[in-house]
Coordinates of C-alpha atoms and ligand atoms in Angstrom, one line a residue:
M1 CA 85.2 86.2 115.0
A2 CA 81.7 84.8 115.0
N3 CA 81.9 81.5 113.3
N4 CA 83.8 78.6 114.7
R5 CA 81.9 75.7 113.6
Y6 CA 84.4 74.4 111.0
E7 CA 86.4 72.1 112.9
F8 CA 88.9 71.1 110.1
D9 CA 92.7 71.4 110.4
G10 CA 92.8 74.9 109.3
M11 CA 96.6 75.4 109.9
K12 CA 97.3 72.3 107.6
M13 CA 95.0 73.8 104.9
I14 CA 96.7 77.2 105.2
E15 CA 100.2 75.5 104.8
E16 CA 98.9 73.6 101.7
I17 CA 97.3 76.5 99.9
T18 CA 100.1 78.8 100.7
T19 CA 102.7 76.4 99.5
N20 CA 100.8 75.6 96.3
A21 CA 99.7 79.1 95.7
E22 CA 100.1 79.1 92.0
Q23 CA 98.3 75.7 91.3
T24 CA 95.5 76.7 93.7
Q25 CA 94.9 80.0 91.8
E26 CA 95.2 78.4 88.4
Q27 CA 92.7 75.7 89.3
L28 CA 90.3 78.2 90.9
L29 CA 90.5 80.4 87.8
R30 CA 89.8 77.4 85.5
Q31 CA 86.9 76.3 87.6
I32 CA 85.4 79.8 87.5
L33 CA 85.8 80.0 83.7
E34 CA 84.5 76.5 83.0
R35 CA 81.4 77.2 85.0
N36 CA 80.7 80.5 83.6
A37 CA 82.1 80.6 80.0
G38 CA 78.5 80.3 78.7
A39 CA 77.1 83.2 80.7
E40 CA 76.5 86.3 78.6
Y41 CA 79.3 88.4 80.1
L42 CA 82.4 86.1 79.5
S43 CA 81.0 84.8 76.2
R44 CA 81.1 88.4 75.0
Y45 CA 84.9 88.3 75.5
L46 CA 85.8 84.6 75.4
N47 CA 83.4 83.1 73.0
G48 CA 83.1 80.0 75.1
E49 CA 86.9 79.5 75.5
T50 CA 88.3 79.0 79.2
D51 CA 91.9 79.7 78.4
K52 CA 93.8 81.8 80.9
H53 CA 95.8 83.7 78.3
L54 CA 92.8 84.5 76.4
F55 CA 91.0 85.6 79.6
K56 CA 93.9 87.9 80.5
K57 CA 94.0 89.3 76.9
N58 CA 90.3 89.8 76.3
V59 CA 88.5 90.4 79.5
P60 CA 88.7 94.0 80.6
I61 CA 89.7 95.3 84.1
V62 CA 86.5 96.8 85.4
T63 CA 85.0 98.9 88.3
Y64 CA 81.6 98.5 89.8
E65 CA 80.2 101.2 87.5
D66 CA 81.2 99.2 84.5
I67 CA 79.3 96.2 85.6
K68 CA 76.4 97.9 87.3
P69 CA 74.2 97.4 84.2
Y70 CA 74.5 93.6 84.4
I71 CA 74.0 93.8 88.2
D72 CA 70.8 95.9 87.7
R73 CA 69.5 93.2 85.4
I74 CA 70.1 90.5 87.9
A75 CA 68.5 92.5 90.5
N76 CA 65.5 92.9 88.2
G77 CA 65.0 89.2 87.8
E78 CA 67.5 87.7 85.3
T79 CA 69.2 85.8 88.2
S80 CA 71.3 83.3 85.9
N81 CA 73.3 83.6 82.6
V82 CA 74.1 87.2 82.9
L83 CA 77.3 87.3 85.0
T84 CA 77.3 83.7 86.1
A85 CA 75.8 80.5 84.8
E86 CA 74.6 79.7 88.2
S87 CA 71.7 81.6 89.9
V88 CA 72.4 84.5 92.1
I89 CA 70.9 83.8 95.4
Q90 CA 71.2 87.2 97.2
F91 CA 73.5 90.4 97.2
Y92 CA 76.1 91.5 99.6
R93 CA 75.3 95.2 100.1
S94 CA 78.7 96.9 100.6
S95 CA 79.3 100.0 102.6
G96 CA 80.0 101.6 99.3
T97 CA 82.8 103.9 98.3
S98 CA 80.9 107.1 98.8
G99 CA 78.4 107.2 96.1
E100 CA 74.6 107.6 96.6
N101 CA 74.0 103.9 96.8
P102 CA 76.0 101.2 98.4
K103 CA 77.4 98.5 95.9
M104 CA 75.4 95.3 95.4
I105 CA 77.7 92.4 95.1
P106 CA 76.2 89.2 93.7
V107 CA 76.3 86.0 95.8
T108 CA 76.0 82.5 94.5
A109 CA 75.6 79.2 96.4
E110 CA 79.4 78.9 96.5
I111 CA 80.0 82.0 98.5
P112 CA 78.6 80.9 101.9
N113 CA 80.8 77.7 101.6
L114 CA 83.9 79.8 101.1
R115 CA 82.8 82.1 103.9
T116 CA 82.6 79.2 106.2
I117 CA 86.1 77.9 105.3
Y118 CA 87.5 81.5 105.6
F119 CA 86.1 81.8 109.2
G120 CA 87.4 78.3 110.0
L121 CA 90.9 79.2 108.8
F122 CA 90.8 82.3 110.9
T123 CA 89.6 80.6 114.0
S124 CA 92.5 78.1 113.6
V125 CA 95.0 80.9 113.4
M126 CA 93.5 82.4 116.5
K127 CA 93.5 79.1 118.4
K128 CA 97.1 78.6 117.5
H129 CA 98.2 81.9 119.0
F130 CA 95.7 82.3 122.0
G131 CA 94.8 78.7 122.8
D132 CA 91.1 77.4 122.9
F133 CA 89.6 80.6 124.1
D134 CA 86.2 79.3 123.4
K135 CA 86.7 76.6 126.0
E136 CA 88.0 79.2 128.5
G137 CA 85.2 81.6 128.3
K138 CA 82.8 83.6 126.1
R139 CA 83.3 86.3 123.5
L140 CA 82.0 89.8 124.1
E141 CA 81.7 90.8 120.4
F142 CA 79.6 93.7 119.6
M143 CA 77.6 92.9 116.6
F144 CA 75.0 95.0 114.8
T145 CA 72.7 94.2 111.9
K146 CA 70.7 96.3 109.3
P147 CA 67.4 95.2 108.0
D148 CA 67.5 93.4 104.6
T149 CA 66.5 95.1 101.6
E150 CA 65.0 93.6 98.6
T151 CA 65.7 94.0 94.8
P152 CA 62.8 94.4 92.6
S153 CA 62.7 90.8 91.8
G154 CA 62.7 89.8 95.5
L155 CA 66.4 89.0 96.0
K156 CA 67.7 89.8 99.6
A157 CA 70.4 92.4 99.9
R158 CA 72.3 92.5 103.2
S159 CA 75.8 93.3 104.6
V160 CA 78.3 90.3 104.7
S161 CA 78.2 90.5 108.4
T162 CA 74.3 90.3 108.6
S163 CA 74.4 87.6 106.1
L164 CA 76.7 85.6 108.4
Y165 CA 74.5 86.3 111.5
K166 CA 71.5 85.0 109.6
E167 CA 73.2 81.7 108.7
D168 CA 71.7 78.5 110.1
G169 CA 73.5 77.5 113.1
F170 CA 74.6 81.0 114.1
R171 CA 72.0 81.1 116.9
T172 CA 73.6 78.1 118.5
I173 CA 77.1 79.5 118.1
I174 CA 75.9 82.7 119.8
S175 CA 74.2 80.9 122.6
Q176 CA 77.2 78.7 123.4
H177 CA 80.2 81.2 122.8
H178 CA 78.9 84.7 123.0
T179 CA 77.6 87.0 125.7
S180 CA 75.3 89.0 123.4
P181 CA 71.9 87.6 123.0
I182 CA 70.9 87.0 119.3
E183 CA 67.8 89.3 119.9
A184 CA 70.1 92.3 120.8
I185 CA 72.2 91.6 117.6
F186 CA 69.1 91.7 115.5
C187 CA 67.5 94.7 117.2
S188 CA 67.2 97.6 114.7
D189 CA 67.5 100.2 117.3
T190 CA 71.3 100.5 117.8
S191 CA 71.1 102.2 121.2
Q192 CA 68.8 99.4 122.7
S193 CA 71.0 96.8 121.0
M194 CA 74.3 98.4 122.4
Y195 CA 72.7 98.7 125.9
C196 CA 71.6 95.1 126.1
Q197 CA 75.0 93.8 124.7
L198 CA 76.9 95.8 127.2
L199 CA 74.6 94.7 130.0
T200 CA 74.9 91.0 129.2
G201 CA 78.7 91.5 128.7
L202 CA 79.0 93.2 132.2
I203 CA 76.8 90.5 134.0
K204 CA 79.0 87.8 132.5
R205 CA 82.3 89.8 132.9
D206 CA 84.1 87.0 134.7
E207 CA 83.5 84.7 131.8
V208 CA 84.6 87.0 129.1
A209 CA 87.7 85.5 127.2
S210 CA 87.8 88.0 124.4
V211 CA 86.4 91.4 123.4
A212 CA 85.7 92.1 119.8
S213 CA 84.0 94.0 116.9
A214 CA 84.4 93.8 113.3
F215 CA 85.9 97.3 112.9
A216 CA 87.5 99.4 115.7
T217 CA 84.8 102.1 115.3
A218 CA 82.2 99.8 116.9
L219 CA 84.2 99.0 119.9
L220 CA 85.0 102.6 120.5
R221 CA 81.3 103.5 120.2
A222 CA 80.6 100.8 122.8
I223 CA 83.2 102.3 125.2
K224 CA 81.7 105.7 124.7
F225 CA 78.2 104.4 125.3
L226 CA 79.4 102.7 128.5
E227 CA 80.9 106.2 129.6
D228 CA 77.3 107.5 129.2
H229 CA 75.4 104.6 130.7
W230 CA 77.5 102.8 133.2
M231 CA 75.6 104.1 136.2
E232 CA 72.2 103.0 134.8
L233 CA 73.7 99.7 133.7
C234 CA 75.0 99.2 137.3
S235 CA 71.7 100.2 138.7
N236 CA 70.0 97.6 136.5
I237 CA 72.4 94.9 137.7
R238 CA 71.9 95.9 141.4
S239 CA 68.1 95.6 141.0
G240 CA 67.9 92.8 138.5
Q241 CA 65.5 95.1 136.6
L242 CA 66.0 96.1 133.0
S243 CA 65.6 99.9 132.3
H244 CA 62.1 100.8 131.0
W245 CA 63.4 102.5 127.8
I246 CA 64.3 99.1 126.6
T247 CA 61.0 98.4 124.7
D248 CA 62.2 96.0 122.1
S249 CA 60.3 92.9 123.1
G250 CA 63.0 90.5 121.9
C251 CA 65.7 92.3 123.8
R252 CA 63.6 92.6 127.0
H253 CA 62.8 89.1 127.1
A254 CA 66.3 87.8 126.3
V255 CA 68.0 90.1 128.8
S256 CA 65.6 90.0 131.7
S257 CA 65.7 86.2 131.7
T258 CA 69.5 86.4 132.5
M259 CA 69.1 89.1 135.3
K260 CA 68.8 88.7 139.1
P261 CA 69.6 91.3 141.6
N262 CA 73.4 91.4 142.2
P263 CA 74.5 94.3 144.4
Q264 CA 78.0 92.9 144.7
L265 CA 78.7 92.8 140.9
A266 CA 77.1 96.3 140.5
E267 CA 79.4 97.7 143.1
S268 CA 82.6 96.2 141.6
I269 CA 81.8 97.6 138.2
E270 CA 80.9 101.0 139.7
N271 CA 84.2 101.1 141.5
I272 CA 86.0 100.4 138.3
C273 CA 83.9 102.8 136.0
G274 CA 83.9 105.5 138.8
C275 CA 87.7 106.0 138.5
K276 CA 88.9 109.3 137.2
S277 CA 90.9 107.7 134.3
W278 CA 89.5 105.1 132.0
E279 CA 92.9 104.0 131.0
G280 CA 92.9 100.1 130.8
I281 CA 89.2 99.9 131.3
I282 CA 88.7 97.0 129.0
R283 CA 91.1 94.9 131.0
K284 CA 89.7 96.0 134.3
L285 CA 86.1 95.2 133.5
W286 CA 86.9 92.0 131.7
P287 CA 90.0 90.6 133.5
K288 CA 90.0 87.1 131.8
A289 CA 90.0 88.6 128.2
K290 CA 93.1 87.4 126.4
F291 CA 92.9 89.8 123.4
I292 CA 90.8 92.4 121.6
A293 CA 89.8 91.5 118.0
T294 CA 89.0 94.4 115.7
I295 CA 90.2 95.6 112.4
A296 CA 92.6 98.5 113.1
T297 CA 94.5 98.8 109.9
G298 CA 94.0 101.1 106.9
V299 CA 91.6 103.9 107.8
M300 CA 90.9 102.3 111.2
S301 CA 94.4 102.9 112.1
Q302 CA 93.5 106.4 113.4
Y303 CA 91.8 104.6 116.4
V304 CA 94.8 102.6 117.6
E305 CA 96.0 105.1 120.0
T306 CA 92.6 105.4 121.7
L307 CA 92.1 101.7 121.6
K308 CA 95.5 101.2 123.4
F309 CA 94.5 103.6 126.0
Y310 CA 91.5 101.5 126.9
S311 CA 92.9 98.2 126.3
G312 CA 95.2 97.9 129.3
G313 CA 97.9 96.3 127.2
L314 CA 95.6 93.5 125.8
P315 CA 96.9 92.3 122.4
L316 CA 95.0 94.2 119.6
V317 CA 94.2 91.7 116.9
S318 CA 93.6 93.0 113.4
G319 CA 92.8 89.5 112.0
M320 CA 91.0 89.8 108.8
Y321 CA 91.0 91.5 105.4
V322 CA 87.5 91.0 103.9
S323 CA 85.4 92.8 101.5
S324 CA 81.9 92.2 100.1
E325 CA 83.6 91.2 96.9
A326 CA 85.8 88.5 98.5
F327 CA 87.2 87.0 101.7
C328 CA 90.7 88.1 101.0
G329 CA 93.2 87.6 103.6
I330 CA 94.1 86.6 107.0
N331 CA 96.7 88.0 109.5
L332 CA 98.9 84.8 110.4
E333 CA 100.6 86.7 113.2
P334 CA 97.7 88.0 115.2
R335 CA 99.9 89.2 118.0
N336 CA 101.6 91.9 115.8
E337 CA 101.0 95.5 116.5
P338 CA 98.5 96.9 114.0
S339 CA 101.0 99.0 112.4
K340 CA 103.1 95.8 111.7
V341 CA 100.1 93.8 110.5
S342 CA 100.1 92.1 107.1
Y343 CA 97.5 89.9 105.6
T344 CA 98.3 86.8 103.8
L345 CA 95.9 86.5 100.8
L346 CA 94.3 83.0 100.7
P347 CA 94.7 81.5 97.3
N348 CA 91.5 79.3 97.5
M349 CA 89.1 82.3 98.0
A350 CA 89.2 84.1 94.7
Y351 CA 91.5 84.6 91.8
F352 CA 93.5 87.6 92.5
E353 CA 95.5 89.9 90.2
F354 CA 97.5 93.0 91.0
L355 CA 97.8 96.2 89.1
P356 CA 101.1 97.8 90.0
I357 CA 100.8 101.4 91.2
N358 CA 103.8 103.3 90.3
K359 CA 104.2 106.1 92.6
D360 CA 107.0 107.7 90.7
T361 CA 104.9 107.9 87.4
P362 CA 101.5 108.4 88.6
T363 CA 100.4 110.0 85.4
M364 CA 101.1 106.6 83.5
S365 CA 97.9 105.5 82.3
E366 CA 96.7 102.3 83.9
E367 CA 95.8 100.7 80.6
S368 CA 99.6 100.5 79.7
I369 CA 100.3 98.6 83.0
E370 CA 99.8 95.0 83.1
P371 CA 98.4 93.1 86.3
V372 CA 100.5 90.3 87.7
D373 CA 99.4 87.1 89.4
L374 CA 99.5 86.6 93.1
V375 CA 102.7 84.6 93.0
H376 CA 104.5 87.2 90.8
V377 CA 104.2 90.3 93.0
K378 CA 107.3 92.0 94.1
L379 CA 108.3 92.9 97.7
D380 CA 107.7 96.5 98.7
Q381 CA 105.6 97.3 95.5
H382 CA 102.2 98.8 95.9
Y383 CA 99.2 97.2 94.0
A384 CA 95.7 97.8 93.3
L385 CA 93.7 94.6 94.0
L386 CA 91.7 92.9 91.2
V387 CA 89.3 90.1 92.1
T388 CA 87.8 87.2 89.9
S389 CA 85.2 85.4 91.8
Y390 CA 82.8 82.5 91.7
A391 CA 80.1 85.1 91.9
G392 CA 80.5 86.9 88.6
L393 CA 83.1 89.5 89.2
Y394 CA 85.8 89.3 86.5
R395 CA 89.1 91.4 87.0
Y396 CA 87.2 93.6 89.2
K397 CA 88.9 96.4 90.9
V398 CA 88.1 96.4 94.5
G399 CA 89.6 99.8 95.2
D400 CA 92.1 98.9 97.7
V401 CA 95.9 99.7 97.6
L402 CA 98.2 97.0 99.2
K403 CA 101.9 96.8 99.7
V404 CA 103.9 93.6 99.7
T405 CA 105.6 93.1 102.9
G406 CA 106.7 89.5 102.7
F407 CA 105.8 85.9 101.8
H408 CA 104.3 83.0 103.8
N409 CA 105.6 79.9 101.7
A410 CA 104.9 80.9 98.1
T411 CA 102.1 83.3 99.1
P412 CA 102.6 87.1 99.4
Q413 CA 101.6 89.0 102.4
F414 CA 100.2 92.6 102.1
Q415 CA 99.9 95.6 104.2
F416 CA 96.7 97.5 103.7
V417 CA 97.8 100.8 102.4
E418 CA 94.7 102.9 101.6
R419 CA 91.4 102.8 99.9
Q420 CA 92.0 104.3 96.5
N421 CA 90.3 107.7 96.5
T422 CA 88.9 107.8 100.1
I423 CA 90.1 110.7 102.1
L424 CA 87.7 110.9 104.9
S425 CA 86.1 108.1 106.9
I426 CA 84.8 107.8 110.5
D427 CA 82.8 104.6 110.4
T428 CA 81.6 102.7 107.2
D429 CA 81.4 106.1 105.4
K430 CA 84.0 106.7 102.8
T431 CA 84.5 110.0 101.2
S432 CA 86.6 110.6 98.3
E433 CA 88.3 113.9 97.2
E434 CA 85.7 114.3 94.6
D435 CA 82.9 113.9 97.1
L436 CA 84.3 116.5 99.4
L437 CA 84.8 118.9 96.5
K438 CA 81.3 118.5 95.5
A439 CA 80.1 119.2 99.0
V440 CA 82.2 122.3 99.5
T441 CA 81.2 123.7 96.1
E442 CA 77.6 123.2 97.0
A443 CA 77.9 124.7 100.4
K444 CA 79.9 127.8 99.3
T445 CA 77.1 129.0 97.1
L446 CA 75.5 130.2 100.3
L447 CA 78.3 132.5 101.0
E448 CA 78.6 134.1 97.7
P449 CA 75.6 136.6 98.0
L450 CA 77.2 137.7 101.2
G451 CA 80.2 138.8 99.5
F452 CA 82.7 136.0 100.5
I453 CA 84.9 133.9 98.5
L454 CA 86.4 130.6 99.6
R455 CA 90.2 130.8 99.3
G456 CA 91.0 127.3 100.3
Y457 CA 89.7 124.3 102.0
T458 CA 91.1 121.1 103.4
S459 CA 89.8 118.5 106.0
Y460 CA 90.5 115.8 108.4
A461 CA 88.6 113.2 110.3
D462 CA 88.7 114.2 113.9
T463 CA 88.4 111.1 116.1
T464 CA 89.5 112.5 119.3
S465 CA 85.8 112.4 120.5
I466 CA 83.5 109.5 119.9
P467 CA 81.8 109.4 117.6
G468 CA 84.3 111.2 115.4
H469 CA 83.3 113.8 112.8
Y470 CA 84.5 115.6 109.7
V471 CA 86.4 118.9 110.1
V472 CA 86.6 121.1 107.1
F473 CA 88.9 124.1 107.3
W474 CA 87.9 127.1 105.3
E475 CA 89.8 130.2 104.5
L476 CA 87.3 133.0 103.5
K477 CA 88.1 136.3 101.9
P478 CA 85.5 139.2 101.8
K479 CA 85.2 140.1 98.2
E480 CA 85.1 143.8 99.1
G481 CA 88.3 143.9 101.0
N482 CA 86.7 144.4 104.5
N483 CA 88.7 141.7 106.2
D484 CA 86.8 142.2 109.5
Q485 CA 83.4 141.5 108.0
E486 CA 81.5 139.3 110.3
L487 CA 80.4 135.9 109.4
D488 CA 76.8 135.2 110.1
P489 CA 76.6 132.0 112.4
K490 CA 73.3 130.9 110.9
T491 CA 74.6 131.0 107.3
M492 CA 77.8 129.1 108.4
A493 CA 75.8 126.5 110.2
D494 CA 73.7 126.1 106.9
C495 CA 76.9 125.6 105.0
C496 CA 77.9 122.7 107.4
Y497 CA 74.3 121.3 106.7
R498 CA 74.6 121.8 103.0
M499 CA 77.8 119.9 103.0
E500 CA 76.3 117.1 104.9
E501 CA 73.3 116.9 102.5
S502 CA 75.8 116.5 99.6
L503 CA 77.6 113.7 101.1
G504 CA 76.9 110.0 100.3
Y505 CA 74.2 107.9 101.6
I506 CA 76.3 105.9 103.9
Y507 CA 77.6 109.1 105.5
R508 CA 74.1 110.5 106.0
S509 CA 72.8 107.2 107.4
N510 CA 75.8 107.0 109.8
R511 CA 74.9 110.6 110.8
K512 CA 71.3 109.5 111.5
Q513 CA 72.4 106.6 113.6
N514 CA 75.0 108.9 115.4
A515 CA 77.9 106.8 114.3
V516 CA 79.3 110.0 113.0
A517 CA 79.0 113.3 114.7
A518 CA 78.0 116.8 113.2
L519 CA 80.2 118.2 110.5
E520 CA 82.3 121.2 111.6
I521 CA 83.6 124.1 109.6
R522 CA 86.6 125.8 111.1
V523 CA 87.2 129.2 109.6
V524 CA 90.9 130.1 109.6
K525 CA 92.6 133.4 109.3
Q526 CA 93.7 134.8 105.9
G527 CA 97.1 133.6 105.0
S528 CA 96.7 130.2 106.7
F529 CA 96.7 128.3 103.6
D530 CA 99.8 130.1 102.4
A531 CA 101.5 129.0 105.7
L532 CA 100.3 125.4 105.0
M533 CA 101.8 125.6 101.4
D534 CA 105.1 127.0 102.9
F535 CA 105.1 124.0 105.3
Y536 CA 104.9 121.5 102.6
V537 CA 107.2 123.2 100.4
S538 CA 109.7 123.2 103.3
K539 CA 109.2 119.4 103.4
G540 CA 110.1 119.0 99.9
A541 CA 106.9 119.4 97.9
P542 CA 107.7 121.3 94.4
M543 CA 106.3 124.7 94.6
A544 CA 105.3 124.6 90.9
Q545 CA 103.2 121.4 91.3
Y546 CA 101.9 122.1 94.8
K547 CA 98.3 121.3 95.3
T548 CA 96.4 121.9 98.6
P549 CA 95.8 118.6 100.1
S550 CA 92.2 117.7 100.3
C551 CA 92.9 116.0 103.6
I552 CA 95.5 116.7 106.2
N553 CA 97.5 113.7 107.6
S554 CA 100.3 115.5 109.2
I555 CA 100.1 116.7 112.8
E556 CA 102.4 119.6 112.1
A557 CA 100.2 120.7 109.2
L558 CA 97.1 120.3 111.2
N559 CA 98.6 122.5 114.1
I560 CA 99.4 125.2 111.5
L561 CA 95.7 125.4 110.7
D562 CA 94.4 124.9 114.2
S563 CA 96.6 127.7 115.5
N564 CA 94.8 130.0 113.1
V565 CA 91.2 129.1 113.6
M566 CA 88.9 132.2 114.3
A567 CA 85.6 130.5 114.5
K568 CA 84.0 127.0 114.5
F569 CA 80.5 126.2 113.2
F570 CA 78.6 122.8 113.4
S571 CA 75.8 121.3 111.4
P572 CA 72.5 121.8 113.4
Q573 CA 70.9 118.5 112.5
S574 CA 71.5 115.3 110.7
P575 CA 70.9 115.5 107.0
M576 CA 67.9 113.8 105.2
L577 CA 68.4 110.2 104.0
Ligands
LIG601 P1 82.7 96.4 102.6 O1 82.7 95.7 101.2 O2 81.7 97.4 102.8 O3 82.6 95.3 103.6 O4 84.2 97.1 102.8 C1 85.2 96.4 102.4 C2 86.4 97.3 102.5 O5 86.7 97.7 103.8 C3 87.7 96.7 101.9 O6 87.7 96.9 100.4 C4 88.7 97.7 102.5 O7 88.8 98.9 101.9 C5 88.1 97.7 104.0 N1 88.8 96.7 104.8 C6 88.4 95.5 105.0 N2 89.3 94.8 105.9 C7 90.2 95.7 106.1 C8 91.4 95.7 106.7 N3 91.7 94.5 107.6 N4 92.2 96.9 107.0 C9 91.9 98.0 106.3 N5 90.7 98.0 105.6 C10 89.9 96.9 105.5

């Protein structure tokens, strides 16, 4: 949402590239290969050639782990001629899949240009559907940054969004079109940042033409923060004085300068926030807002119901499909319900290939399946996305599963299906089956000396409260037959903590920043997992091949477990980083 400085005819460009998708993709691949054929990685496979068929035949499909040794070399100072001929100028730090460290995606000079074009195209689509909302008012967009880190050779590593906010000219865009002061966006204390962004958004409530956050979690966190702080915010608005706990000098200065005593405004906000029900609170507080823009597909779809409750009927725009690896797609029908959203992949952003995922023969090895080009995907088929970029990714598996839902001109449109392997996610944390298994395995060692064995476990991400948290169901059986044996609450709390300690860096850092609440273990009665199995079998799962799901997605299945809960335990503190 943040960048609108590209004033080209975006809709015309979208029509052209989606009509000439095949040529656009071919040309882009040729350019990438011609530029980088001499760099070490490609020359290993192509011997200096730039032929597409050779590229497809010889260059392997890779994951991040495969190319990490090359990335480490770049991070350590070999900035050019490793993956790309051009120099790598910084890294995008992705939120990671779930591993210990986030992924580091190389960025070359071309990437910021692509990013500008991408946001320009997105803004054109939004203006086509919602009019020139920047002329009608301001954007209340909750934006947060994380401090840069540096590689051993001094290259900066930052998230895509932080990188965008640090771009030249962003400060001007912010002051012209947003309610949040730049100082609040760059404040590293998320509570102070959130408070100041809400305060300025409330002070300018009659000017706000749209409400936004990159992903749905941040917006819901803002609403929860408002629930906890509205009286204090109103008191500040009434007196024109900023609370003393806002100690960040940038925030204090930026916000205080916009404040003057306004008892009338304070009263109107108090009347709205003081209502018993907060249904429709966004529309009530920001009556001129025309839409809410936030990604609410994929794992974020779990938040749609809550967002709808607060939105008061405002359109929920899930507009972009972006990753650190590439600016992939745009939703050309931003008024569509999140469940109906498809993203049109933009053929000028990266060279895309698609590895068919055959749900009927999941055991078929991926090596025997050939990826297809963008224009050759088939309707209703699921694919894993592969990206070849200007920044040194070649046939790189992003890890997302997409389903073809239609075409815009010659370009396919995709529904975001899932993150391959992620089973739990609340915010930017992504926990795979394997991660959860590892965490459970470590935690249960605490129980073994007490004579319990873990009969089964499963999990789900509970987002009914904000912030959400991981719930892990455990069925425990005393080794010595005594089924009434009491569980020691301290040991069980330690188990929760041990699991959290074992989870990935992003999870732990989200916990520290209170973006994820304490992990909970719910101990269920014996036999609960059998009842769960009966349920799935009754729904058609073959008994012989039944595997307890690592994560529960069915409400009926969840009810079975929840109705059998005997005790609940929570992690007593956030894990070490
Ligand atoms: P990161 O590289 O950390 O920014 O994370 C990018 C990942 O976020 C993508 O690969 C997707 O898994 C997910 N993502 C991005 N956009 C969407 C979207 N519109 N819907 C669902 N998931 C998304």
